[in-house]
XYZ file of C-alpha atoms in Angstrom:
681
model
C -35.693 -33.691 230.100
C -32.562 -33.938 232.404
C -30.776 -35.906 229.742
C -31.567 -33.255 227.070
C -30.326 -30.402 229.398
C -27.063 -32.283 230.189
C -26.445 -33.027 226.543
C -27.187 -29.350 225.365
C -24.841 -28.206 228.203
C -22.150 -30.569 227.081
C -22.533 -29.326 223.478
C -22.309 -25.744 224.742
C -18.995 -26.606 226.498
C -17.467 -28.362 223.612
C -18.438 -25.568 221.340
C -16.728 -23.039 223.624
C -13.588 -25.193 223.959
C -10.515 -23.167 222.567
C -9.179 -24.703 219.487
C -5.577 -24.296 218.306
C -5.530 -21.903 215.374
C -4.518 -23.537 212.053
C -0.872 -23.308 211.051
C 1.001 -24.403 208.027
C 0.880 -27.428 208.144
C -2.400 -27.463 210.141
C -2.056 -28.362 213.806
C -4.222 -31.214 215.136
C -7.682 -29.933 216.284
C -10.143 -31.322 218.713
C -12.749 -33.743 217.376
C -15.531 -31.807 215.770
C -18.984 -31.431 217.055
C -20.968 -33.191 214.534
C -24.534 -31.575 214.904
C -26.224 -34.051 212.599
C -24.957 -37.025 214.666
C -26.364 -35.736 217.919
C -29.763 -37.469 218.554
C -31.153 -34.587 220.543
C -30.439 -32.024 217.809
C -33.616 -31.143 216.020
C -34.618 -28.085 213.966
C -35.820 -26.556 217.179
C -32.629 -27.002 219.116
C -30.243 -23.903 219.520
C -26.632 -24.441 220.229
C -25.097 -21.539 222.207
C -21.624 -20.980 220.711
C -20.715 -18.106 223.102
C -22.683 -16.373 225.796
C -19.751 -13.933 226.253
C -19.498 -14.445 229.899
C -15.822 -14.290 229.178
C -14.071 -12.849 226.116
C -10.740 -14.241 226.781
C -10.884 -16.485 223.548
C -11.406 -13.549 221.173
C -8.435 -11.937 219.607
C -8.362 -8.434 218.011
C -6.646 -8.215 214.641
C -7.129 -4.709 213.252
C -5.562 -3.309 210.157
C -2.495 -1.085 210.516
C -3.422 2.314 211.796
C -6.724 1.164 213.163
C -7.290 0.860 216.918
C -9.357 -1.952 218.292
C -9.654 -3.356 221.783
C -11.791 -6.135 223.200
C -13.452 -5.885 226.617
C -16.012 -7.774 228.786
C -18.993 -5.600 229.655
C -21.639 -6.107 232.253
C -24.450 -4.601 230.066
C -25.318 -7.512 227.859
C -28.517 -8.562 226.555
C -28.372 -11.461 228.973
C -25.643 -11.188 231.526
C -22.321 -10.076 230.247
C -21.371 -9.142 226.663
C -18.377 -8.494 224.472
C -17.537 -4.767 223.827
C -15.280 -3.798 220.801
C -13.900 -0.232 221.050
C -12.618 0.988 217.675
C -11.075 4.011 216.119
C -10.312 4.329 212.476
C -8.412 7.593 213.055
C -10.045 9.280 209.970
C -9.029 6.754 207.460
C -10.088 3.377 206.063
C -9.159 -0.144 207.109
C -10.877 -2.906 209.180
C -11.390 -3.896 212.837
C -11.642 -7.676 213.247
C -12.162 -10.103 216.222
C -11.384 -13.789 215.805
C -12.166 -16.875 217.867
C -11.373 -20.468 217.055
C -14.093 -23.077 216.923
C -14.505 -26.539 215.576
C -18.118 -27.259 214.398
C -19.643 -29.349 211.740
C -22.700 -27.791 210.247
C -26.089 -29.418 209.501
C -27.670 -29.338 206.062
C -29.465 -26.122 206.891
C -28.838 -23.653 209.772
C -29.098 -20.165 210.995
C -26.597 -18.204 213.138
C -27.939 -15.523 215.509
C -26.264 -12.946 217.573
C -27.307 -9.767 219.456
C -25.635 -6.408 218.572
C -25.822 -2.727 219.444
C -23.387 0.083 218.863
C -22.695 3.756 219.714
C -20.407 6.319 218.179
C -18.029 8.837 219.949
C -18.398 12.385 218.709
C -15.319 14.664 218.518
C -16.347 16.204 221.888
C -16.362 12.684 223.463
C -20.157 12.473 223.693
C -21.907 9.208 222.746
C -23.926 9.364 219.591
C -25.182 6.830 216.879
C -22.362 4.556 215.669
C -21.120 5.544 212.316
C -22.452 3.357 209.371
C -19.744 0.944 208.427
C -19.671 -2.561 206.864
C -20.539 -5.307 209.142
C -19.071 -8.643 208.253
C -19.830 -12.092 209.785
C -17.197 -14.687 208.707
C -16.670 -18.395 208.936
C -13.183 -19.771 208.189
C -12.178 -23.288 207.571
C -9.326 -25.250 209.074
C -6.815 -24.054 206.421
C -7.440 -20.445 207.318
C -7.420 -19.553 203.569
C -11.054 -20.219 202.720
C -13.674 -17.736 203.986
C -17.515 -17.609 203.684
C -19.284 -14.452 204.885
C -22.318 -12.350 205.267
C -21.349 -8.831 204.253
C -23.638 -5.994 205.017
C -22.363 -2.598 203.683
C -23.523 0.668 205.191
C -24.787 -1.190 208.256
C -26.762 0.900 210.793
C -25.744 -0.270 214.231
C -28.783 -0.068 216.519
C -28.578 1.876 219.740
C -30.640 -0.853 221.519
C -30.086 -4.541 221.461
C -31.193 -6.082 218.279
C -30.994 -9.809 217.457
C -29.642 -10.495 213.829
C -30.060 -13.772 211.925
C -27.801 -15.053 209.347
C -29.217 -18.127 207.698
C -27.298 -20.570 205.380
C -28.638 -18.881 202.091
C -27.240 -15.487 203.516
C -23.738 -16.878 203.997
C -21.872 -17.108 200.634
C -18.302 -18.066 199.768
C -16.089 -14.927 199.855
C -12.602 -15.999 198.867
C -10.046 -18.861 198.988
C -8.392 -21.542 196.853
C -10.893 -24.355 197.579
C -12.807 -25.608 194.647
C -15.709 -26.900 196.947
C -17.689 -23.800 197.790
C -20.039 -25.683 200.157
C -19.220 -24.997 203.748
C -19.710 -28.103 205.935
C -17.300 -27.465 208.907
C -15.665 -24.338 210.122
C -12.648 -23.702 212.444
C -13.116 -20.027 213.333
C -15.516 -17.157 213.469
C -14.782 -13.557 212.754
C -16.717 -10.362 213.275
C -15.321 -7.434 211.153
C -16.149 -3.660 211.045
C -14.866 -2.348 207.790
C -14.603 1.376 207.366
C -17.391 2.980 205.367
C -17.860 6.144 207.294
C -15.047 5.129 209.546
C -15.083 7.087 212.785
C -14.937 6.014 216.388
C -17.158 4.115 218.653
C -18.116 0.908 220.376
C -20.039 -2.321 219.361
C -21.414 -4.795 221.797
C -22.156 -8.508 220.885
C -24.082 -11.148 222.912
C -25.777 -14.569 222.450
C -23.962 -15.992 219.596
C -25.787 -19.153 218.652
C -26.528 -21.704 215.863
C -29.763 -23.442 215.163
C -30.282 -26.353 212.819
C -33.201 -25.775 210.412
C -35.521 -27.868 208.307
C -34.411 -28.084 204.675
C -35.625 -25.043 202.469
C -38.815 -25.832 200.681
C -41.465 -23.858 198.938
C -44.425 -22.794 201.193
C -47.458 -24.824 200.154
C -49.893 -24.485 203.038
C -52.781 -22.061 203.317
C -52.527 -19.617 206.244
C -55.256 -19.450 208.711
C -56.483 -15.884 208.922
C -58.467 -14.118 211.759
C -59.263 -10.574 212.515
C -60.354 -8.395 215.379
C -63.670 -7.706 213.661
C -65.612 -8.142 210.379
C -68.522 -6.710 208.592
C -71.184 -9.171 207.545
C -69.874 -11.916 205.180
C -66.645 -10.089 204.498
C -64.490 -12.730 206.413
C -60.757 -12.417 206.918
C -59.955 -15.558 204.822
C -60.886 -13.350 201.729
C -57.509 -11.667 202.148
C -55.777 -14.951 200.917
C -58.286 -16.306 198.417
C -56.286 -14.787 195.439
C -59.370 -12.932 194.307
C -59.175 -9.204 194.137
C -63.063 -9.027 193.692
C -63.450 -10.088 197.323
C -62.402 -8.396 200.496
C -62.343 -8.425 204.208
C -63.973 -5.458 205.841
C -63.790 -4.370 209.471
C -66.892 -3.462 211.486
C -67.917 0.058 211.460
C -67.303 1.798 214.746
C -67.285 5.449 216.212
C -64.378 6.937 217.981
C -60.734 5.894 217.548
C -60.509 2.950 215.149
C -58.012 0.115 215.396
C -58.212 -3.289 213.932
C -55.777 -6.133 213.300
C -55.452 -9.183 210.928
C -53.569 -12.187 212.183
C -52.144 -14.859 209.876
C -51.023 -18.266 211.153
C -48.737 -19.931 208.392
C -49.199 -23.179 210.334
C -45.303 -23.554 210.279
C -42.309 -21.367 210.444
C -41.859 -19.627 207.105
C -39.410 -17.192 205.429
C -40.808 -14.465 203.362
C -39.235 -11.533 201.450
C -42.170 -9.085 201.664
C -45.744 -8.309 201.579
C -48.160 -6.811 198.967
C -51.365 -5.533 200.327
C -54.322 -4.521 198.105
C -56.850 -2.161 199.489
C -60.412 -1.389 198.842
C -60.942 2.160 197.627
C -61.780 4.408 200.433
C -60.789 1.821 203.128
C -57.107 2.054 203.220
C -55.301 2.338 206.509
C -53.430 5.677 206.656
C -51.051 3.984 209.078
C -50.289 0.434 209.927
C -47.516 -1.801 211.421
C -46.521 -5.374 210.492
C -45.589 -7.607 213.307
C -44.188 -11.105 213.225
C -43.764 -13.902 215.771
C -42.236 -17.431 215.871
C -44.413 -18.513 218.733
C -47.505 -16.246 218.870
C -46.356 -14.868 222.250
C -43.239 -12.557 221.621
C -44.045 -10.160 218.750
C -41.566 -7.903 216.853
C -42.350 -4.945 214.689
C -40.850 -5.565 211.232
C -42.412 -2.524 209.276
C -44.420 0.521 209.747
C -46.198 2.757 207.229
C -47.556 6.302 207.818
C -49.038 8.142 204.905
C -49.618 11.818 204.212
C -52.303 11.696 201.509
C -55.763 10.300 200.906
C -56.596 9.103 197.374
C -59.838 10.023 195.715
C -62.754 8.001 194.573
C -65.434 8.581 191.951
C -68.937 9.233 193.331
C -69.357 5.604 193.862
C -67.008 2.621 193.502
C -67.951 -1.018 193.240
C -65.536 -3.179 195.276
C -66.357 -6.852 195.872
C -70.043 -7.464 196.253
C -71.350 -4.241 197.491
C -71.110 -0.568 196.502
C -68.916 1.711 198.745
C -69.935 5.340 199.185
C -66.869 7.689 198.594
C -65.601 9.785 201.551
C -64.274 13.317 200.971
C -60.772 13.021 199.552
C -57.888 15.539 199.235
C -55.438 13.984 196.741
C -56.163 13.188 193.111
C -54.662 9.761 192.436
C -55.403 6.451 194.163
C -52.600 4.187 195.409
C -54.375 0.936 196.284
C -51.369 -1.447 196.430
C -48.604 -1.317 198.905
C -45.372 -3.029 198.262
C -43.415 -3.770 201.491
C -39.832 -5.069 201.389
C -38.732 -6.867 204.646
C -35.060 -5.962 205.207
C -33.000 -9.313 205.306
C -36.263 -11.221 204.927
C -38.847 -12.152 207.447
C -38.890 -15.476 209.367
C -41.886 -16.301 211.408
C -44.895 -18.523 211.925
C -47.302 -15.646 212.623
C -47.801 -12.324 210.902
C -50.126 -9.548 212.270
C -51.135 -6.405 210.523
C -52.262 -3.719 212.974
C -54.486 -1.078 211.230
C -54.968 2.418 212.564
C -56.357 5.672 211.071
C -58.672 4.643 208.313
C -58.933 7.151 205.463
C -62.653 7.333 205.486
C -65.592 6.687 207.717
C -66.283 3.057 206.571
C -63.563 1.350 208.337
C -60.799 -0.818 206.746
C -61.058 -2.901 203.627
C -58.400 -5.282 202.477
C -58.741 -7.205 199.176
C -55.519 -9.318 199.387
C -52.519 -9.779 201.539
C -49.778 -11.454 199.400
C -46.963 -12.846 201.480
C -43.972 -13.185 198.869
C -41.310 -15.747 198.887
C -37.761 -14.954 200.366
C -36.228 -14.012 196.915
C -39.203 -11.664 195.909
C -37.257 -8.513 196.940
C -33.805 -9.401 198.226
C -32.646 -5.933 197.104
C -34.161 -2.660 196.437
C -33.817 -3.279 192.799
C -35.907 -6.567 193.122
C -38.672 -4.427 194.731
C -38.679 -1.986 191.816
C -38.625 -4.779 189.228
C -41.752 -6.223 191.108
C -43.542 -2.787 191.101
C -42.629 -2.108 187.387
C -44.106 -5.605 186.353
C -47.542 -4.516 187.851
C -47.400 -1.034 186.315
C -48.285 0.250 182.940
C -45.157 0.062 180.643
C -43.435 3.411 180.625
C -44.148 4.179 184.272
C -40.545 3.012 185.200
C -37.238 3.094 183.168
C -36.743 0.632 180.364
C -34.209 -1.410 182.433
C -36.895 -2.385 184.956
C -38.491 -4.200 182.111
C -35.104 -6.118 181.690
C -34.333 -4.106 178.546
C -30.985 -2.539 177.925
C -31.022 1.298 177.648
C -27.703 2.660 176.517
C -26.313 5.855 178.067
C -23.356 8.195 177.756
C -21.363 10.169 180.234
C -21.591 14.035 180.693
C -18.993 16.166 182.375
C -16.002 18.380 182.195
C -12.406 17.427 182.034
C -10.545 16.435 185.147
C -13.779 16.722 187.334
C -14.638 13.979 189.723
C -18.312 14.368 189.164
C -20.277 13.104 186.142
C -23.773 12.863 185.024
C -25.395 10.289 182.644
C -27.949 10.590 180.007
C -29.729 7.612 178.289
C -31.480 6.940 175.059
C -34.884 7.995 176.523
C -33.569 11.395 177.809
C -33.345 10.437 181.431
C -30.632 12.254 183.383
C -28.628 10.906 186.358
C -27.299 13.699 188.411
C -24.206 11.903 189.906
C -22.879 8.478 190.757
C -25.583 6.543 192.535
C -27.931 9.650 192.600
C -31.470 10.157 191.443
C -32.627 10.823 187.969
C -34.597 13.594 186.177
C -37.155 12.072 183.669
C -39.304 13.830 181.041
C -42.918 13.154 180.542
C -45.404 14.842 178.327
C -49.260 15.214 178.885
C -51.270 15.893 175.714
C -54.821 15.358 174.649
C -55.688 13.819 178.014
C -52.978 11.302 177.923
C -49.536 10.946 179.609
C -46.693 10.154 177.107
C -43.688 8.273 178.342
C -40.785 6.923 176.533
C -42.816 3.903 175.629
C -45.429 6.100 173.693
C -42.995 7.843 171.502
C -40.059 7.161 169.161
C -36.823 7.975 170.698
C -33.641 8.918 168.824
C -30.079 10.043 169.725
C -28.296 12.648 167.592
C -24.531 12.760 167.771
C -22.903 16.120 167.713
C -22.011 17.082 164.176
C -18.382 17.895 165.334
C -18.212 14.760 167.522
C -18.134 16.822 170.662
C -19.422 15.153 173.867
C -22.824 17.063 173.539
C -25.496 14.454 172.683
C -29.154 15.180 171.961
C -32.108 13.013 172.519
C -35.530 13.513 170.748
C -39.039 12.171 171.316
C -41.110 11.997 168.249
C -44.821 11.536 167.700
C -47.113 12.182 164.756
C -47.812 15.747 165.922
C -44.767 16.888 167.907
C -41.111 16.451 168.848
C -39.460 16.912 172.388
C -35.792 17.763 171.951
C -33.587 17.262 175.090
C -30.197 18.803 175.078
C -27.970 18.153 178.243
C -24.376 19.352 178.827
C -22.057 20.141 181.704
C -20.184 23.426 182.220
C -18.067 25.128 184.858
C -14.782 24.773 186.517
C -13.461 21.574 188.124
C -15.054 20.787 191.487
C -18.000 23.217 190.852
C -19.430 21.930 187.517
C -23.175 22.186 186.764
C -25.424 19.956 184.767
C -27.667 21.823 182.418
C -30.575 20.536 180.379
C -32.806 22.251 177.782
C -36.212 20.916 176.761
C -38.073 22.311 173.652
C -41.239 21.077 172.099
C -41.939 21.539 168.379
C -45.563 21.311 167.100
C -45.556 19.685 163.663
C -49.446 19.811 163.318
C -51.511 22.252 161.573
C -53.208 23.431 164.868
C -52.036 24.780 168.186
C -51.336 22.315 171.036
C -51.755 22.690 174.622
C -49.206 20.362 176.344
C -47.800 19.905 179.897
C -44.128 19.048 180.241
C -43.252 17.135 183.430
C -39.779 16.767 184.790
C -39.753 14.053 187.407
C -37.158 13.608 190.020
C -37.200 9.900 190.991
C -35.282 7.505 193.126
C -33.789 5.630 190.201
C -30.473 5.823 188.540
C -29.707 5.833 184.788
C -27.203 3.240 185.370
C -29.073 -0.225 185.242
C -28.857 -2.771 187.980
C -26.629 -5.211 186.078
C -23.934 -2.649 185.373
C -21.878 -1.598 188.333
C -18.393 -1.268 189.835
C -18.382 -1.126 193.755
C -22.006 0.189 193.596
C -24.932 -1.362 191.923
C -27.075 0.686 189.446
C -30.845 0.900 189.694
C -32.354 2.222 192.895
C -31.243 5.454 194.428
C -32.196 7.138 197.737
C -34.374 10.152 198.134
C -35.253 10.590 201.798
C -36.353 14.330 201.628
C -37.622 16.859 199.045
C -38.476 20.396 199.470
C -39.067 23.537 197.305
C -37.790 27.070 197.748
C -38.821 29.450 194.915
C -37.810 27.552 191.659
C -35.259 25.291 193.347
C -36.113 21.867 194.588
C -33.803 20.317 197.058
C -33.773 16.660 196.414
C -31.936 14.617 199.061
C -28.500 16.500 199.217
C -28.674 18.071 195.796
C -30.420 21.181 194.222
C -32.470 21.179 191.032
C -33.007 24.730 189.815
C -35.673 25.539 187.111
C -34.388 28.450 185.056
C -37.815 28.751 183.558
C -40.784 29.548 185.738
C -42.561 26.364 186.429
C -46.414 26.027 186.493
C -46.349 23.715 189.513
C -44.418 21.440 191.714
C -45.416 18.485 193.914
C -43.737 15.743 195.933
C -45.017 12.489 197.179
C -43.625 9.723 199.592
C -43.254 6.191 198.493
C -46.526 4.968 200.393
C -48.506 7.968 199.103
C -48.187 6.667 195.506
C -45.963 7.109 192.497
C -45.653 10.597 191.045
C -46.160 9.057 187.480
C -49.638 7.955 188.676
C -50.434 11.543 189.538
C -49.162 12.729 186.247
C -51.319 10.269 184.431
C -54.334 12.291 185.803
C -52.703 15.486 184.453
C -52.000 16.592 188.081
C -49.288 16.953 190.731
C -49.406 15.944 194.387
C -50.483 18.783 196.634
C -47.408 18.594 199.001
C -44.215 20.617 198.085
C -42.144 19.020 200.849
C -41.777 15.289 202.062
C -39.761 13.230 204.326
C -39.950 9.549 203.268
C -38.698 6.720 205.652
C -38.465 4.361 202.791
C -36.012 6.906 200.991
C -38.022 6.491 197.767
C -39.848 9.920 197.550
C -40.320 11.441 194.113
C -41.376 14.891 192.801
C -41.895 16.807 189.543
C -42.063 20.198 187.985
C -44.766 20.956 185.533
C -44.725 23.513 182.600
C -47.867 24.360 180.808
C -47.083 24.916 177.131
C -49.347 26.494 174.429
C -47.371 25.801 171.200
C -48.673 27.295 167.880
C -48.992 25.315 164.828
C -45.723 24.467 163.088
C -43.630 26.233 165.860
C -41.376 25.453 168.722
C -41.876 26.450 172.319
C -39.696 28.602 174.381
C -36.895 26.550 176.125
C -37.466 25.085 179.438
C -34.071 24.941 181.157
C -32.900 23.314 184.338
C -29.639 23.353 186.262
C -28.102 20.861 188.890
C -24.795 21.689 190.579
C -22.970 18.335 190.585
C -21.054 19.091 193.740
C -23.967 20.267 195.848
C -25.124 23.546 196.720
C -27.535 25.918 194.901
C -26.714 27.499 191.502
C -24.514 30.475 191.626
C -25.331 33.418 189.181
C -23.567 33.306 185.895
C -23.872 33.583 182.098
C -27.254 32.559 180.462
C -27.516 29.022 179.203
C -26.902 29.883 175.541
C -23.690 31.609 176.449
C -22.617 28.719 178.618
C -23.353 26.175 175.847
C -21.331 28.089 173.391
C -18.473 28.351 175.746
C -18.552 24.543 176.370
C -18.444 23.952 172.625
C -15.378 26.154 172.371
C -13.551 24.487 175.133
C -14.213 20.988 173.743
C -13.159 22.112 170.103
C -9.936 23.291 171.588
C -9.155 20.090 173.661
C -10.046 17.811 170.854
C -8.679 19.780 167.896
C -4.977 19.660 168.765
C -4.412 16.671 166.554
C -6.006 16.331 163.096
C -6.462 12.915 161.428
C -7.604 12.947 157.760
C -9.253 9.865 156.328
C -11.507 9.559 153.293
C -15.131 10.732 153.859
C -16.307 7.171 153.916
C -14.208 6.647 157.094
C -15.345 9.825 158.862
C -17.181 7.657 161.532
C -13.733 6.393 162.719
C -12.391 9.766 163.486
C -15.559 10.895 164.916
C -15.686 7.832 167.268
C -12.070 8.452 168.284
C -12.838 12.122 169.094
C -15.827 11.196 171.182
C -13.936 8.511 173.079
C -11.078 10.904 173.890
C -13.556 13.262 175.337
C -15.039 10.442 177.397
C -11.676 9.665 178.738
C -11.174 13.247 179.683
C -14.532 13.390 181.438
C -13.906 10.156 183.321
C -10.501 11.136 184.645
C -10.183 12.624 188.070
C -7.429 15.207 188.093
C -4.612 13.321 186.497
C -5.910 9.865 187.304
C -7.257 7.958 184.398
C -10.444 6.104 185.291
C -11.837 2.960 183.679
C -15.282 4.682 183.599
C -17.557 6.700 185.430
C -18.875 3.939 187.306
């Protein structure tokens, strides 16, 4: 034991020894600490790189115009810490601290460091640190090749939090080297890059590196125990890959709380958890906790629901029949998808269940612990959900199929909308979408249940139309953008034509969902796919969705909103209903909502128009001309802009002039002021 302590202490001293920064040509450096060669270093040995008892070896290198200073602070997680005071002075840039090291890396490893942050408000008071990009960088001896872990829009915690950066999370960033594998580094940098910018302080402590076992698929079977059980419903049924069996808690009176403990029998990384519940036995709130040693536990995720799903008069689950409890919501959500930010890493997982939805206690059919790459991003999570859902519940791109789109907007404006081939509208860059659905003859119709077509404008104006067609009816979608620069408004008109010989009762749903039109694989600076909706509320006929307003110009028949863990709004619409709540706050930022419109369309006739308006720069809609007048005004403006030059070709070549006119319009829509942009994204 003494030998081990002395050796580890020696490693720490060597690791903290100052190293001459590389020059050109490189200056000689101290002999590397070769971790693989140390006999005492095992996957459980942690090498402390810096305890921050002193910060003299760290150098501040901010961008021009950015203020950064380095201080030793007594309020560390353990002893002293390093405090970085930064001020971006209202603009962009970066604040970097640098320290020389000389360390050879094992075949697999993780870096850990403790961090917290605070912001400084204009009045000098302390507040939450602004959300900026946090970069952890490793630099080789040339100083030219950089590997990093890059976390945009990082929320700096007010209290100490230990972050882990494993080998798989550290990628090659830039440099001339052809060998992208990092085996040894000569310096470490922490960088705060302006996202929100602002002013504040960041504290760092306990910088360490731990060698790890090589990555390998998890092949063991977890040991599962629970705080109680009912009869033969043993806890191991939650990992038997059989949705026909379940664990059930004992039935008790008074406040109810139970827990399920999983021992993976080794330390394991995981990307998320999927929980399948028994009808009537969901937990309305629960917390996931993880531990590496079974002693110290960390809360990694919490769920708190608002709604209780229904059951038929009886439902068979597993081997016995469960009596239904009184319910208040019309659609069940029996599968929870839980993404663990940055992945989980533990030997033990505990699910603490509170507040059962009924009087029968808790029932869990399956707990699926997913591999680390299951939901690395929010888009991965939605791909996983779409895979399990009926086709049409989610946009086509979540089935890995391309859906083409075009841009909507006015000349010189910085805000644009998108519309795709299925009639789905995106209300701004990275923003949520508005998607149509029809309920007819007891069935919900999605883009997957109809034939979709796109009609170009006859004059080649940037005014596309999308049509859904079935045997009996057509849904026509006409979107356009009108208004002056910096206050433009997205409008959309929906009309249903009944082609049958008898009248039809239909419901048109317009769903607001946390998904872009822009697909995940097409992006510039920001990925497509998932979008954030943290709050939804309704006032009159206007829905406030996140920071934007969606006004229904026609009187809706209904409106409902639902949080991520209360179910998908599409599942509600499949039952021909909407959620009962008209306002939600969603911690997962994946809330959704929908307007409904009851339509009674006579035989061989067209319904009255359903119109909506979305101000693209925020704020509610200001009074103005009716939609027909706005549309005619937009047609006239585009005719004037695109008609200044006439090119005459034979009729057989008319598609060339039409394409050119439309592309010219797209260029005008995409430009911001006088700046020509390569595209809206």
